[in-house]
mmCIF file of C-alpha atoms in Angstrom:
data_model
loop_
_atom_site.group_PDB
_atom_site.id
_atom_site.type_symbol
_atom_site.label_atom_id
_atom_site.label_comp_id
_atom_site.label_asym_id
_atom_site.label_seq_id
_atom_site.Cartn_x
_atom_site.Cartn_y
_atom_site.Cartn_z
ATOM 1 C CA PHE A 8 -17.682 -0.374 -65.058
ATOM 2 C CA ILE A 9 -20.666 1.753 -64.017
ATOM 3 C CA THR A 10 -18.866 4.781 -62.592
ATOM 4 C CA GLY A 11 -19.350 8.064 -64.457
ATOM 5 C CA LYS A 12 -22.473 6.641 -66.156
ATOM 6 C CA GLY A 13 -20.317 4.031 -67.862
ATOM 7 C CA ARG A 14 -17.603 6.499 -68.850
ATOM 8 C CA CYS A 15 -15.456 5.994 -65.696
ATOM 9 C CA ASN A 16 -14.649 9.220 -63.881
ATOM 10 C CA VAL A 17 -11.132 7.976 -63.084
ATOM 11 C CA THR A 18 -10.068 10.796 -60.758
ATOM 12 C CA ASN A 19 -10.103 14.580 -60.429
ATOM 13 C CA ALA A 20 -7.267 16.728 -61.758
ATOM 14 C CA SER A 21 -7.590 19.485 -59.137
ATOM 15 C CA SER A 22 -4.827 20.301 -56.658
ATOM 16 C CA MET A 23 -4.454 17.847 -53.797
ATOM 17 C CA ASP A 24 -5.743 20.533 -51.413
ATOM 18 C CA GLU A 25 -8.924 20.687 -53.491
ATOM 19 C CA VAL A 26 -9.156 16.892 -53.537
ATOM 20 C CA PHE A 27 -8.885 16.833 -49.733
ATOM 21 C CA SER A 28 -11.598 19.488 -49.421
ATOM 22 C CA ASN A 29 -14.022 17.213 -51.291
ATOM 23 C CA VAL A 30 -13.597 14.336 -48.831
ATOM 24 C CA ILE A 31 -16.502 14.349 -46.363
ATOM 25 C CA SER A 32 -15.604 11.628 -43.842
ATOM 26 C CA ASN A 33 -12.170 11.375 -42.172
ATOM 27 C CA PRO A 34 -10.064 13.361 -44.687
ATOM 28 C CA LYS A 35 -7.058 13.504 -42.295
ATOM 29 C CA PHE A 36 -6.801 9.709 -42.432
ATOM 30 C CA LEU A 37 -6.062 9.984 -46.178
ATOM 31 C CA TYR A 38 -3.162 12.425 -45.849
ATOM 32 C CA SER A 39 -0.453 9.736 -46.090
ATOM 33 C CA SER A 40 -2.004 7.580 -48.818
ATOM 34 C CA PHE A 41 -3.006 10.593 -50.954
ATOM 35 C CA HIS A 42 0.588 11.812 -50.939
ATOM 36 C CA GLN A 43 2.023 8.359 -51.604
ATOM 37 C CA PHE A 44 -0.078 8.062 -54.748
ATOM 38 C CA THR A 45 -1.682 11.262 -56.042
ATOM 39 C CA ASN A 46 -4.329 11.920 -58.656
ATOM 40 C CA TYR A 47 -1.591 12.734 -61.180
ATOM 41 C CA ASP A 48 0.236 9.500 -60.317
ATOM 42 C CA MET A 49 -2.933 7.629 -61.219
ATOM 43 C CA MET A 50 -3.346 9.547 -64.464
ATOM 44 C CA GLU A 51 0.261 8.842 -65.429
ATOM 45 C CA PHE A 52 -0.140 5.164 -64.522
ATOM 46 C CA LEU A 53 -3.151 4.717 -66.834
ATOM 47 C CA GLU A 54 -1.600 6.753 -69.648
ATOM 48 C CA ASN A 55 1.516 4.543 -69.481
ATOM 49 C CA LEU A 56 -0.759 1.506 -69.800
ATOM 50 C CA GLY A 57 -2.123 2.955 -73.043
ATOM 51 C CA CYS A 58 -5.374 4.367 -71.665
ATOM 52 C CA LYS A 59 -5.399 7.982 -72.838
ATOM 53 C CA LEU A 60 -7.259 10.438 -70.614
ATOM 54 C CA LYS A 61 -9.003 13.809 -70.908
ATOM 55 C CA ILE A 62 -10.014 16.466 -68.380
ATOM 56 C CA GLU A 63 -13.550 17.848 -68.478
ATOM 57 C CA ARG A 64 -15.589 20.448 -66.610
ATOM 58 C CA GLY A 65 -14.925 20.436 -62.861
ATOM 59 C CA ASN A 66 -11.524 18.790 -63.524
ATOM 60 C CA ARG A 67 -13.215 15.411 -63.918
ATOM 61 C CA VAL A 68 -10.916 12.912 -65.648
ATOM 62 C CA PHE A 69 -12.266 10.371 -68.169
ATOM 63 C CA PRO A 70 -10.775 8.032 -70.780
ATOM 64 C CA VAL A 71 -10.641 9.794 -74.157
ATOM 65 C CA THR A 72 -12.916 7.107 -75.597
ATOM 66 C CA ASP A 73 -15.632 7.658 -72.939
ATOM 67 C CA HIS A 74 -15.652 3.885 -72.315
ATOM 68 C CA SER A 75 -15.029 2.588 -68.794
ATOM 69 C CA SER A 76 -14.195 -0.782 -70.381
ATOM 70 C CA ASP A 77 -10.932 0.762 -71.637
ATOM 71 C CA VAL A 78 -9.834 1.472 -68.050
ATOM 72 C CA ILE A 79 -10.722 -2.095 -67.082
ATOM 73 C CA SER A 80 -8.858 -3.495 -70.117
ATOM 74 C CA ALA A 81 -5.728 -1.493 -69.292
ATOM 75 C CA LEU A 82 -5.713 -2.781 -65.702
ATOM 76 C CA THR A 83 -6.533 -6.359 -66.750
ATOM 77 C CA ASN A 84 -3.732 -6.414 -69.349
ATOM 78 C CA GLU A 85 -1.262 -5.206 -66.714
ATOM 79 C CA LEU A 86 -2.394 -7.963 -64.335
ATOM 80 C CA LYS A 87 -1.794 -10.519 -67.095
ATOM 81 C CA ARG A 88 1.638 -9.050 -67.863
ATOM 82 C CA LEU A 89 2.553 -9.391 -64.198
ATOM 83 C CA LYS A 90 1.191 -12.975 -64.223
ATOM 84 C CA VAL A 91 -1.382 -12.250 -61.500
ATOM 85 C CA GLU A 92 -3.903 -15.065 -61.187
ATOM 86 C CA ILE A 93 -7.481 -13.810 -61.375
ATOM 87 C CA ILE A 94 -10.158 -16.081 -59.923
ATOM 88 C CA LEU A 95 -13.748 -15.073 -60.647
ATOM 89 C CA ARG A 96 -17.138 -16.284 -59.406
ATOM 90 C CA LYS A 97 -15.789 -17.902 -56.261
ATOM 91 C CA LYS A 98 -17.562 -16.696 -53.131
ATOM 92 C CA ILE A 99 -15.493 -16.073 -50.007
ATOM 93 C CA ASN A 100 -17.383 -17.163 -46.911
ATOM 94 C CA ASP A 101 -14.852 -16.345 -44.197
ATOM 95 C CA ILE A 102 -11.362 -15.063 -43.512
ATOM 96 C CA ILE A 103 -8.993 -17.356 -41.597
ATOM 97 C CA ILE A 104 -7.204 -15.835 -38.600
ATOM 98 C CA LYS A 105 -4.699 -17.617 -36.345
ATOM 99 C CA GLU A 106 -2.915 -16.000 -33.417
ATOM 100 C CA GLU A 107 -3.942 -12.456 -34.490
ATOM 101 C CA LYS A 108 -2.599 -12.968 -38.006
ATOM 102 C CA ILE A 109 -4.507 -13.540 -41.240
ATOM 103 C CA VAL A 110 -3.510 -16.764 -42.959
ATOM 104 C CA GLY A 111 -6.044 -17.018 -45.776
ATOM 105 C CA VAL A 112 -9.688 -17.270 -46.773
ATOM 106 C CA LYS A 113 -12.330 -19.981 -46.832
ATOM 107 C CA THR A 114 -14.435 -20.317 -50.000
ATOM 108 C CA GLU A 115 -18.048 -21.455 -50.233
ATOM 109 C CA ASP A 116 -16.966 -24.954 -51.286
ATOM 110 C CA GLY A 117 -15.197 -25.327 -47.929
ATOM 111 C CA LYS A 118 -11.682 -25.039 -49.341
ATOM 112 C CA HIS A 119 -8.975 -22.957 -47.718
ATOM 113 C CA ASP A 120 -6.799 -20.606 -49.813
ATOM 114 C CA TYR A 121 -3.726 -19.574 -47.863
ATOM 115 C CA GLY A 122 -1.676 -16.404 -48.190
ATOM 116 C CA ASP A 123 0.577 -13.968 -46.354
ATOM 117 C CA ALA A 124 -1.869 -11.065 -46.718
ATOM 118 C CA VAL A 125 -5.522 -10.435 -47.503
ATOM 119 C CA ILE A 126 -6.866 -7.117 -48.817
ATOM 120 C CA ILE A 127 -10.570 -6.488 -48.275
ATOM 121 C CA ALA A 128 -11.655 -4.431 -51.321
ATOM 122 C CA THR A 129 -15.340 -5.322 -51.407
ATOM 123 C CA GLY A 130 -16.804 -1.817 -51.553
ATOM 124 C CA GLY A 131 -19.876 -0.925 -49.533
ATOM 125 C CA MET A 132 -23.621 -1.570 -49.810
ATOM 126 C CA SER A 133 -24.373 0.574 -52.868
ATOM 127 C CA TYR A 134 -25.708 -1.048 -56.048
ATOM 128 C CA PRO A 135 -26.364 -4.422 -54.355
ATOM 129 C CA ALA A 136 -27.265 -5.902 -57.758
ATOM 130 C CA THR A 137 -23.535 -5.782 -58.598
ATOM 131 C CA GLY A 138 -22.671 -7.944 -55.588
ATOM 132 C CA SER A 139 -21.984 -5.187 -53.056
ATOM 133 C CA THR A 140 -23.890 -6.819 -50.237
ATOM 134 C CA GLY A 141 -21.700 -5.818 -47.296
ATOM 135 C CA ASP A 142 -19.452 -8.889 -47.066
ATOM 136 C CA GLY A 143 -16.438 -6.710 -46.271
ATOM 137 C CA PHE A 144 -18.122 -5.346 -43.162
ATOM 138 C CA ARG A 145 -18.853 -8.896 -41.994
ATOM 139 C CA PHE A 146 -15.203 -9.879 -42.519
ATOM 140 C CA ALA A 147 -14.119 -6.784 -40.569
ATOM 141 C CA GLN A 148 -16.375 -7.606 -37.629
ATOM 142 C CA GLN A 149 -15.179 -11.207 -37.731
ATOM 143 C CA ALA A 150 -11.652 -9.813 -37.272
ATOM 144 C CA GLY A 151 -12.786 -7.719 -34.284
ATOM 145 C CA HIS A 152 -13.125 -4.407 -36.117
ATOM 146 C CA SER A 153 -15.780 -1.765 -35.513
ATOM 147 C CA VAL A 154 -18.068 -0.785 -38.373
ATOM 148 C CA THR A 155 -19.675 2.669 -38.180
ATOM 149 C CA LYS A 156 -23.313 3.270 -39.126
ATOM 150 C CA LEU A 157 -23.908 2.570 -42.816
ATOM 151 C CA SER A 158 -26.150 4.755 -44.946
ATOM 152 C CA PRO A 159 -26.601 5.545 -48.654
ATOM 153 C CA ALA A 160 -24.571 8.539 -49.906
ATOM 154 C CA LEU A 161 -24.407 10.459 -53.167
ATOM 155 C CA VAL A 162 -28.041 9.514 -53.519
ATOM 156 C CA PRO A 163 -31.117 11.225 -55.016
ATOM 157 C CA ILE A 164 -33.559 13.052 -52.731
ATOM 158 C CA GLN A 165 -37.277 12.372 -52.390
ATOM 159 C CA ILE A 166 -39.460 15.445 -51.930
ATOM 160 C CA GLU A 167 -42.966 15.841 -50.509
ATOM 161 C CA GLU A 168 -44.604 18.070 -53.124
ATOM 162 C CA LYS A 169 -46.400 16.071 -55.825
ATOM 163 C CA ILE A 170 -46.074 18.919 -58.302
ATOM 164 C CA ALA A 171 -42.398 18.020 -58.783
ATOM 165 C CA ALA A 172 -43.439 14.866 -60.663
ATOM 166 C CA LYS A 173 -44.659 17.143 -63.473
ATOM 167 C CA LEU A 174 -41.025 18.157 -63.964
ATOM 168 C CA GLN A 175 -39.753 14.571 -64.404
ATOM 169 C CA GLY A 176 -36.872 14.452 -66.867
ATOM 170 C CA LEU A 177 -36.153 18.188 -66.717
ATOM 171 C CA SER A 178 -32.435 18.883 -66.424
ATOM 172 C CA LEU A 179 -31.323 22.287 -65.148
ATOM 173 C CA LYS A 180 -27.839 23.723 -65.663
ATOM 174 C CA ASN A 181 -26.210 26.672 -63.923
ATOM 175 C CA VAL A 182 -28.649 26.754 -61.017
ATOM 176 C CA LYS A 183 -27.973 27.297 -57.331
ATOM 177 C CA VAL A 184 -29.281 24.806 -54.783
ATOM 178 C CA THR A 185 -29.477 25.633 -51.060
ATOM 179 C CA ILE A 186 -30.784 23.412 -48.264
ATOM 180 C CA TYR A 187 -32.092 24.987 -45.037
ATOM 181 C CA ASP A 188 -33.609 23.583 -41.875
ATOM 182 C CA GLN A 189 -36.700 25.021 -40.166
ATOM 183 C CA SER A 190 -34.620 27.615 -38.317
ATOM 184 C CA LYS A 191 -33.185 28.793 -41.668
ATOM 185 C CA LYS A 192 -29.772 27.355 -40.824
ATOM 186 C CA MET A 193 -28.011 26.612 -44.106
ATOM 187 C CA ILE A 194 -26.934 22.965 -44.479
ATOM 188 C CA TYR A 195 -25.600 23.094 -48.051
ATOM 189 C CA THR A 196 -25.298 25.437 -51.012
ATOM 190 C CA ALA A 197 -23.660 25.061 -54.434
ATOM 191 C CA PHE A 198 -23.966 25.900 -58.145
ATOM 192 C CA GLY A 199 -24.220 23.337 -60.916
ATOM 193 C CA GLU A 200 -26.560 20.844 -62.558
ATOM 194 C CA MET A 201 -29.597 18.981 -61.263
ATOM 195 C CA LEU A 202 -32.394 16.805 -62.561
ATOM 196 C CA PHE A 203 -36.047 16.285 -61.657
ATOM 197 C CA THR A 204 -37.350 12.717 -61.308
ATOM 198 C CA HIS A 205 -40.779 11.176 -60.671
ATOM 199 C CA TYR A 206 -40.041 11.130 -56.907
ATOM 200 C CA GLY A 207 -37.950 14.280 -56.481
ATOM 201 C CA VAL A 208 -34.516 15.517 -57.494
ATOM 202 C CA SER A 209 -31.180 14.066 -58.585
ATOM 203 C CA GLY A 210 -28.112 15.086 -60.600
ATOM 204 C CA PRO A 211 -24.596 16.153 -59.485
ATOM 205 C CA LEU A 212 -25.709 19.044 -57.227
ATOM 206 C CA ILE A 213 -28.265 16.911 -55.417
ATOM 207 C CA LEU A 214 -26.009 13.875 -55.024
ATOM 208 C CA SER A 215 -23.360 16.060 -53.412
ATOM 209 C CA ALA A 216 -25.990 17.683 -51.172
ATOM 210 C CA SER A 217 -27.080 14.255 -49.911
ATOM 211 C CA SER A 218 -23.643 13.680 -48.363
ATOM 212 C CA TYR A 219 -24.397 16.486 -45.886
ATOM 213 C CA LEU A 220 -27.776 15.054 -44.892
ATOM 214 C CA ASN A 221 -26.928 12.588 -42.156
ATOM 215 C CA GLU A 222 -29.501 10.912 -39.922
ATOM 216 C CA LYS A 223 -29.378 13.737 -37.364
ATOM 217 C CA VAL A 224 -29.880 16.457 -39.995
ATOM 218 C CA LEU A 225 -32.727 14.553 -41.665
ATOM 219 C CA LYS A 226 -34.702 14.634 -38.405
ATOM 220 C CA ARG A 227 -35.162 18.364 -38.939
ATOM 221 C CA ARG A 228 -37.667 19.714 -41.450
ATOM 222 C CA LEU A 229 -35.511 20.509 -44.462
ATOM 223 C CA GLN A 230 -36.314 22.613 -47.480
ATOM 224 C CA ILE A 231 -34.462 22.733 -50.755
ATOM 225 C CA GLU A 232 -34.423 26.096 -52.535
ATOM 226 C CA ILE A 233 -33.545 26.332 -56.224
ATOM 227 C CA ASP A 234 -32.379 29.650 -57.655
ATOM 228 C CA LEU A 235 -33.226 29.291 -61.344
ATOM 229 C CA LYS A 236 -31.325 32.464 -62.273
ATOM 230 C CA PRO A 237 -28.317 32.693 -59.914
ATOM 231 C CA ALA A 238 -26.360 34.864 -62.383
ATOM 232 C CA LEU A 239 -28.934 37.651 -61.963
ATOM 233 C CA THR A 240 -29.569 39.662 -58.809
ATOM 234 C CA TYR A 241 -33.161 40.413 -57.829
ATOM 235 C CA GLU A 242 -32.781 43.882 -59.362
ATOM 236 C CA GLN A 243 -31.289 42.537 -62.615
ATOM 237 C CA LEU A 244 -34.035 39.935 -62.913
ATOM 238 C CA ASP A 245 -36.630 42.663 -62.351
ATOM 239 C CA ILE A 246 -35.112 44.693 -65.202
ATOM 240 C CA ARG A 247 -35.168 41.586 -67.418
ATOM 241 C CA LEU A 248 -38.823 40.920 -66.573
ATOM 242 C CA LEU A 249 -39.807 44.531 -67.236
ATOM 243 C CA ARG A 250 -38.139 44.297 -70.643
ATOM 244 C CA ASP A 251 -40.021 41.079 -71.451
ATOM 245 C CA PHE A 252 -43.267 42.556 -70.147
ATOM 246 C CA GLU A 253 -42.889 45.643 -72.357
ATOM 247 C CA LYS A 254 -42.343 43.487 -75.450
ATOM 248 C CA GLY A 255 -45.436 41.386 -74.724
ATOM 249 C CA MET A 256 -47.596 43.850 -72.829
ATOM 250 C CA ASN A 257 -50.780 42.778 -74.650
ATOM 251 C CA LYS A 258 -50.112 39.044 -74.228
ATOM 252 C CA GLN A 259 -51.397 36.812 -71.468
ATOM 253 C CA PHE A 260 -48.954 36.085 -68.613
ATOM 254 C CA LYS A 261 -48.667 32.394 -69.596
ATOM 255 C CA ASN A 262 -47.308 33.372 -73.026
ATOM 256 C CA ILE A 263 -44.346 35.520 -72.017
ATOM 257 C CA LEU A 264 -42.237 33.122 -69.922
ATOM 258 C CA SER A 265 -40.771 30.977 -72.729
ATOM 259 C CA GLY A 266 -37.755 33.249 -73.146
ATOM 260 C CA LEU A 267 -36.965 33.080 -69.448
ATOM 261 C CA LEU A 268 -37.642 29.482 -68.373
ATOM 262 C CA PRO A 269 -37.510 25.948 -69.831
ATOM 263 C CA GLN A 270 -40.840 24.989 -71.401
ATOM 264 C CA LYS A 271 -41.455 22.115 -68.974
ATOM 265 C CA LEU A 272 -41.023 24.428 -65.988
ATOM 266 C CA ILE A 273 -43.539 27.046 -67.117
ATOM 267 C CA PRO A 274 -46.773 25.188 -66.099
ATOM 268 C CA VAL A 275 -45.363 24.625 -62.599
ATOM 269 C CA ILE A 276 -44.341 28.273 -62.223
ATOM 270 C CA LEU A 277 -47.802 29.314 -63.456
ATOM 271 C CA THR A 278 -49.391 27.042 -60.822
ATOM 272 C CA LEU A 279 -47.225 28.405 -57.993
ATOM 273 C CA SER A 280 -47.318 32.045 -59.099
ATOM 274 C CA PRO A 281 -49.897 34.456 -57.596
ATOM 275 C CA ILE A 282 -50.502 35.820 -61.096
ATOM 276 C CA ALA A 283 -53.451 34.330 -63.020
ATOM 277 C CA SER A 284 -52.126 32.613 -66.152
ATOM 278 C CA ASP A 285 -54.599 34.437 -68.433
ATOM 279 C CA LYS A 286 -53.949 37.869 -66.926
ATOM 280 C CA LYS A 287 -52.801 40.489 -69.409
ATOM 281 C CA VAL A 288 -49.159 41.398 -68.895
ATOM 282 C CA ASN A 289 -49.924 45.133 -68.809
ATOM 283 C CA GLU A 290 -52.224 44.482 -65.828
ATOM 284 C CA ILE A 291 -49.581 42.777 -63.667
ATOM 285 C CA THR A 292 -48.748 44.868 -60.599
ATOM 286 C CA LYS A 293 -45.290 45.602 -59.217
ATOM 287 C CA GLU A 294 -46.113 43.492 -56.137
ATOM 288 C CA GLU A 295 -47.066 40.508 -58.326
ATOM 289 C CA ARG A 296 -43.883 40.932 -60.346
ATOM 290 C CA GLN A 297 -41.827 40.938 -57.130
ATOM 291 C CA GLU A 298 -43.527 37.713 -56.003
ATOM 292 C CA LEU A 299 -42.712 36.124 -59.364
ATOM 293 C CA ILE A 300 -39.051 37.087 -58.908
ATOM 294 C CA GLN A 301 -39.090 35.518 -55.434
ATOM 295 C CA LEU A 302 -40.488 32.323 -56.942
ATOM 296 C CA ILE A 303 -37.881 32.164 -59.706
ATOM 297 C CA LYS A 304 -35.033 32.866 -57.271
ATOM 298 C CA ASN A 305 -36.409 30.581 -54.525
ATOM 299 C CA LEU A 306 -38.321 27.647 -56.008
ATOM 300 C CA THR A 307 -38.842 25.664 -52.792
ATOM 301 C CA PHE A 308 -39.575 22.004 -52.058
ATOM 302 C CA THR A 309 -39.681 20.000 -48.815
ATOM 303 C CA ILE A 310 -37.270 17.088 -48.378
ATOM 304 C CA GLN A 311 -38.991 13.855 -47.398
ATOM 305 C CA SER A 312 -36.074 11.393 -47.372
ATOM 306 C CA LEU A 313 -33.023 10.084 -49.174
ATOM 307 C CA ARG A 314 -33.417 7.236 -51.658
ATOM 308 C CA ASP A 315 -32.002 3.825 -50.710
ATOM 309 C CA PHE A 316 -28.823 1.842 -51.425
ATOM 310 C CA ASN A 317 -30.177 0.695 -54.804
ATOM 311 C CA GLU A 318 -29.724 4.250 -56.089
ATOM 312 C CA ALA A 319 -26.761 5.366 -53.964
ATOM 313 C CA VAL A 320 -23.426 5.912 -55.722
ATOM 314 C CA ILE A 321 -21.465 5.141 -52.541
ATOM 315 C CA THR A 322 -21.874 4.043 -48.926
ATOM 316 C CA LYS A 323 -21.361 6.410 -46.007
ATOM 317 C CA GLY A 324 -19.759 4.710 -43.015
ATOM 318 C CA GLY A 325 -17.645 1.568 -42.866
ATOM 319 C CA VAL A 326 -14.670 0.028 -41.083
ATOM 320 C CA SER A 327 -13.482 2.472 -38.409
ATOM 321 C CA VAL A 328 -10.319 4.211 -39.615
ATOM 322 C CA LYS A 329 -9.134 4.486 -36.003
ATOM 323 C CA GLU A 330 -8.333 0.778 -36.220
ATOM 324 C CA ILE A 331 -6.384 1.017 -39.511
ATOM 325 C CA ASN A 332 -2.813 2.220 -40.088
ATOM 326 C CA PRO A 333 -3.223 5.273 -42.382
ATOM 327 C CA SER A 334 0.195 4.785 -44.038
ATOM 328 C CA THR A 335 -0.282 1.118 -44.940
ATOM 329 C CA MET A 336 -4.020 0.331 -44.647
ATOM 330 C CA GLU A 337 -3.104 -2.627 -42.456
ATOM 331 C CA SER A 338 -5.353 -3.580 -39.571
ATOM 332 C CA LYS A 339 -4.034 -2.568 -36.164
ATOM 333 C CA LYS A 340 -5.677 -5.709 -34.790
ATOM 334 C CA ILE A 341 -4.788 -8.472 -37.264
ATOM 335 C CA LYS A 342 -1.385 -8.684 -38.956
ATOM 336 C CA GLY A 343 -1.554 -9.088 -42.738
ATOM 337 C CA LEU A 344 -5.176 -7.913 -43.019
ATOM 338 C CA TYR A 345 -5.767 -4.766 -45.094
ATOM 339 C CA PHE A 346 -8.832 -2.665 -45.913
ATOM 340 C CA ILE A 347 -9.025 -0.290 -48.886
ATOM 341 C CA GLY A 348 -11.532 1.928 -50.655
ATOM 342 C CA GLU A 349 -15.193 2.207 -49.853
ATOM 343 C CA VAL A 350 -15.269 -0.565 -47.235
ATOM 344 C CA LEU A 351 -13.532 1.978 -44.973
ATOM 345 C CA ASP A 352 -15.379 4.846 -43.272
ATOM 346 C CA LEU A 353 -14.394 7.234 -46.069
ATOM 347 C CA ASP A 354 -16.563 9.076 -48.581
ATOM 348 C CA ALA A 355 -16.292 12.106 -50.835
ATOM 349 C CA LEU A 356 -18.383 14.229 -53.184
ATOM 350 C CA THR A 357 -18.928 13.439 -56.858
ATOM 351 C CA GLY A 358 -16.220 14.238 -59.389
ATOM 352 C CA GLY A 359 -13.743 11.338 -59.264
ATOM 353 C CA PHE A 360 -12.763 11.795 -55.612
ATOM 354 C CA ASN A 361 -14.134 8.464 -54.390
ATOM 355 C CA LEU A 362 -12.164 6.528 -56.999
ATOM 356 C CA GLN A 363 -9.013 8.411 -55.975
ATOM 357 C CA ILE A 364 -9.625 7.193 -52.417
ATOM 358 C CA ALA A 365 -9.717 3.659 -53.832
ATOM 359 C CA TRP A 366 -6.511 4.099 -55.898
ATOM 360 C CA SER A 367 -4.514 5.759 -53.114
ATOM 361 C CA THR A 368 -5.482 3.363 -50.337
ATOM 362 C CA ALA A 369 -4.867 0.395 -52.666
ATOM 363 C CA TYR A 370 -1.392 1.688 -53.535
ATOM 364 C CA ALA A 371 -0.514 2.148 -49.853
ATOM 365 C CA ALA A 372 -1.586 -1.416 -49.046
ATOM 366 C CA GLY A 373 0.095 -2.929 -52.081
ATOM 367 C CA MET A 374 3.407 -1.196 -51.487
ATOM 368 C CA HIS A 375 3.464 -2.252 -47.844
ATOM 369 C CA ILE A 376 2.789 -5.887 -48.731
ATOM 370 C CA THR A 377 5.545 -5.986 -51.364
ATOM 371 C CA GLU A 378 8.041 -4.376 -49.012
ATOM 372 C CA ALA A 379 7.125 -6.560 -46.018
#
């Protein structure tokens, strides 16, 4: 319901090779399930259920209506057609295992519901207000499974510099973001959109960057560099500045940046620039102009930390995939027990890839159960 800001980014229409390249953790594990049920299989499935789809920038796939509720309605109607019983608001306390086989679940009222198979599809720890409180990991451990370290992923980044708060609400498009450590080793770089918040930075570029910032990487001193004009080389930007300076040569420096930068960004650039804001443009030296170009091409902030699970889109880590059959999603330890989606140690970048993991692993489990 909440994915894609309520629009439901169903999947990504790129080639399967491209889909694989956007999976961060354990992509090889997904080879079988991704080919059993591809992104285009999912699109066809929803279209056949009457949920018409569209492809947007970055090959992101959404319902034509922009309402995630239409995806949910299509799936719910199909469940009803197939006479699947849906039981809501009944908490599962435990899974029931006998002789290394799952036989059912125990609900909070102490009752036992028996079945031939149980699929754990609880998601991770992200958005705990929705009920994602990690129950699936507890069930996995109860069944003897290993759970890898859990951390928030696709999450905004908190930065040290207080000046960033002045940019709160500013959205930047077509910028380049690069993250370096103290030795200038590049951790991440990409083009796209980002957003400033009261604590730091967010938006698609930043959320994707966070997936590369594991606990080990975060121990280093990391800096995030923003190239505000990635389409221009240093030389081209210099030519552009000279042109603007010639037009406004008798103006003060603070009054000639509006054609180059968003209005909200100008006071921050003026603060960080070596050029006095009231200096006449015709008095600005070549050296000062070069420093301004450096600032525009390398607006730099220091990363303090990642935000927590309350703001994370997904959870990094989960049930160890070494203990799961990649073709069927069945536990290698307990017969009839299956794990799908985000409860597994699988995560991908933004753009519909994480939902495709959910669809493909669910299909693999479902098909195996029906054929068993």
